Structures are given as C-alpha cells and as structure tokens.
Amino acid sequence: FADPGFLRDQARRVLAFYLPRCIDEDAGGFVTSFADDGAILDPNGRHLVQQARYALGFALGHRFGLLPGCAEAAAHGLAFLRGP
C-alpha cells in the first residue's frame, strides 16, 4: 500500500464503480446503497454523512485527475447538501 501508483489505481477503480450510477438526477444527491455487483439496494435512502463523503471523494478525484466527471459529481453533491 506504499506504492502511489497502486493507490491511485485503487482510488480510480472505486470512483469508476460509483460513477455515474450513484448520481440521482431526480431526487438529488447520491444513491449510496449498492450490492457488490453494482445493483442499487436502496434508491431512496439519504444520509448526510454518506452524501458528504461522496462529494469529498469526487472532489478529491477531480483534484488528482483520477476520473472524468468527478468535478461535476462533486458539484452535484454540494448542491444537494446546500439544499434548495
């Protein structure tokens, strides 16, 4: 786990698992409950801490250039957290 390349690849793989399937365009925020195969387990659950973690994860993904779409995903999450 000390190899930066390995860590970047792992982070990229995690982000790729969630994007774009975690984006909820209808209700806002992120879907956060998935099975190992990517199937959505709870499409309506919204937890503040999970929403913030997703937004932070995508913001860091953008900062480190890990995956296209991270900036938009982070902005989507922040908009949801800020509310109407």
Short mmCIF file of C-alpha atoms in Angstrom, two decimals:
data_model
loop_
_atom_site.label_atom_id
_atom_site.label_comp_id
_atom_site.label_asym_id
_atom_site.label_seq_id
_atom_site.Cartn_x
_atom_site.Cartn_y
_atom_site.Cartn_z
CA PHE A 1 0.00 0.00 0.00
CA ALA A 2 3.01 2.32 -0.07
CA ASP A 3 3.12 2.49 -3.87
CA PRO A 4 1.47 5.74 -5.06
CA GLY A 5 0.60 4.18 -8.41
CA PHE A 6 -1.22 1.32 -6.72
CA LEU A 7 -3.17 3.73 -4.51
CA ARG A 8 -4.14 5.95 -7.46
CA ASP A 9 -5.34 2.91 -9.39
CA GLN A 10 -7.41 1.70 -6.44
CA ALA A 11 -8.97 5.14 -5.97
CA ARG A 12 -9.74 5.34 -9.69
CA ARG A 13 -11.40 1.91 -9.60
CA VAL A 14 -13.57 2.87 -6.62
CA LEU A 15 -14.68 6.11 -8.27
CA ALA A 16 -15.38 4.27 -11.54
CA PHE A 17 -17.61 1.79 -9.68
CA TYR A 18 -19.83 4.61 -8.41
CA LEU A 19 -19.82 6.99 -11.37
CA PRO A 20 -22.28 7.50 -12.96
CA ARG A 21 -24.62 5.02 -11.24
CA CYS A 22 -24.65 6.88 -7.91
CA ILE A 23 -25.89 10.18 -9.36
CA ASP A 24 -29.59 10.67 -8.63
CA GLU A 25 -30.82 13.29 -11.07
CA ASP A 26 -34.44 13.06 -9.89
CA ALA A 27 -34.16 13.29 -6.09
CA GLY A 28 -30.74 14.94 -5.99
CA GLY A 29 -27.64 13.80 -4.18
CA PHE A 30 -26.24 10.32 -4.41
CA VAL A 31 -27.59 6.81 -4.20
CA THR A 32 -25.39 5.22 -1.53
CA SER A 33 -26.58 1.65 -1.08
CA PHE A 34 -25.16 -0.81 -3.61
CA ALA A 35 -24.58 -4.54 -3.83
CA ASP A 36 -21.13 -5.80 -4.83
CA ASP A 37 -22.32 -6.20 -8.43
CA GLY A 38 -23.44 -2.55 -8.59
CA ALA A 39 -27.16 -3.21 -8.18
CA ILE A 40 -28.92 -0.45 -6.23
CA LEU A 41 -30.23 -1.75 -2.90
CA ASP A 42 -31.95 1.39 -1.60
CA PRO A 43 -32.67 4.07 -4.21
CA ASN A 44 -34.28 6.48 -1.74
CA GLY A 45 -32.02 6.43 1.32
CA ARG A 46 -30.18 9.68 2.00
CA HIS A 47 -27.73 10.03 4.88
CA LEU A 48 -25.90 13.30 5.50
CA VAL A 49 -22.51 11.73 6.24
CA GLN A 50 -22.61 9.50 3.17
CA GLN A 51 -23.62 12.40 0.94
CA ALA A 52 -20.71 14.46 2.26
CA ARG A 53 -18.26 11.57 1.82
CA TYR A 54 -19.29 11.07 -1.77
CA ALA A 55 -18.95 14.78 -2.52
CA LEU A 56 -15.50 14.86 -0.92
CA GLY A 57 -14.40 11.69 -2.69
CA PHE A 58 -15.40 13.09 -6.06
CA ALA A 59 -13.77 16.44 -5.29
CA LEU A 60 -10.51 14.66 -4.48
CA GLY A 61 -10.90 12.53 -7.59
CA HIS A 62 -11.09 15.74 -9.60
CA ARG A 63 -8.17 17.33 -7.76
CA PHE A 64 -5.92 14.38 -8.51
CA GLY A 65 -7.23 13.85 -12.04
CA LEU A 66 -8.42 10.33 -11.37
CA LEU A 67 -11.58 10.14 -13.45
CA PRO A 68 -13.52 12.40 -15.82
CA GLY A 69 -16.79 13.59 -14.36
CA CYS A 70 -15.59 13.93 -10.78
CA ALA A 71 -15.90 17.73 -10.72
CA GLU A 72 -19.50 17.56 -11.94
CA ALA A 73 -20.33 14.81 -9.44
CA ALA A 74 -18.83 16.81 -6.56
CA ALA A 75 -20.81 19.89 -7.60
CA HIS A 76 -23.98 17.76 -7.79
CA GLY A 77 -23.41 16.54 -4.25
CA LEU A 78 -22.65 20.00 -2.87
CA ALA A 79 -25.84 21.37 -4.45
CA PHE A 80 -27.82 18.65 -2.69
CA LEU A 81 -26.10 19.32 0.65
CA ARG A 82 -26.74 23.05 0.39
CA GLY A 83 -30.44 22.42 -0.23
CA PRO A 84 -32.96 24.43 -2.19
#
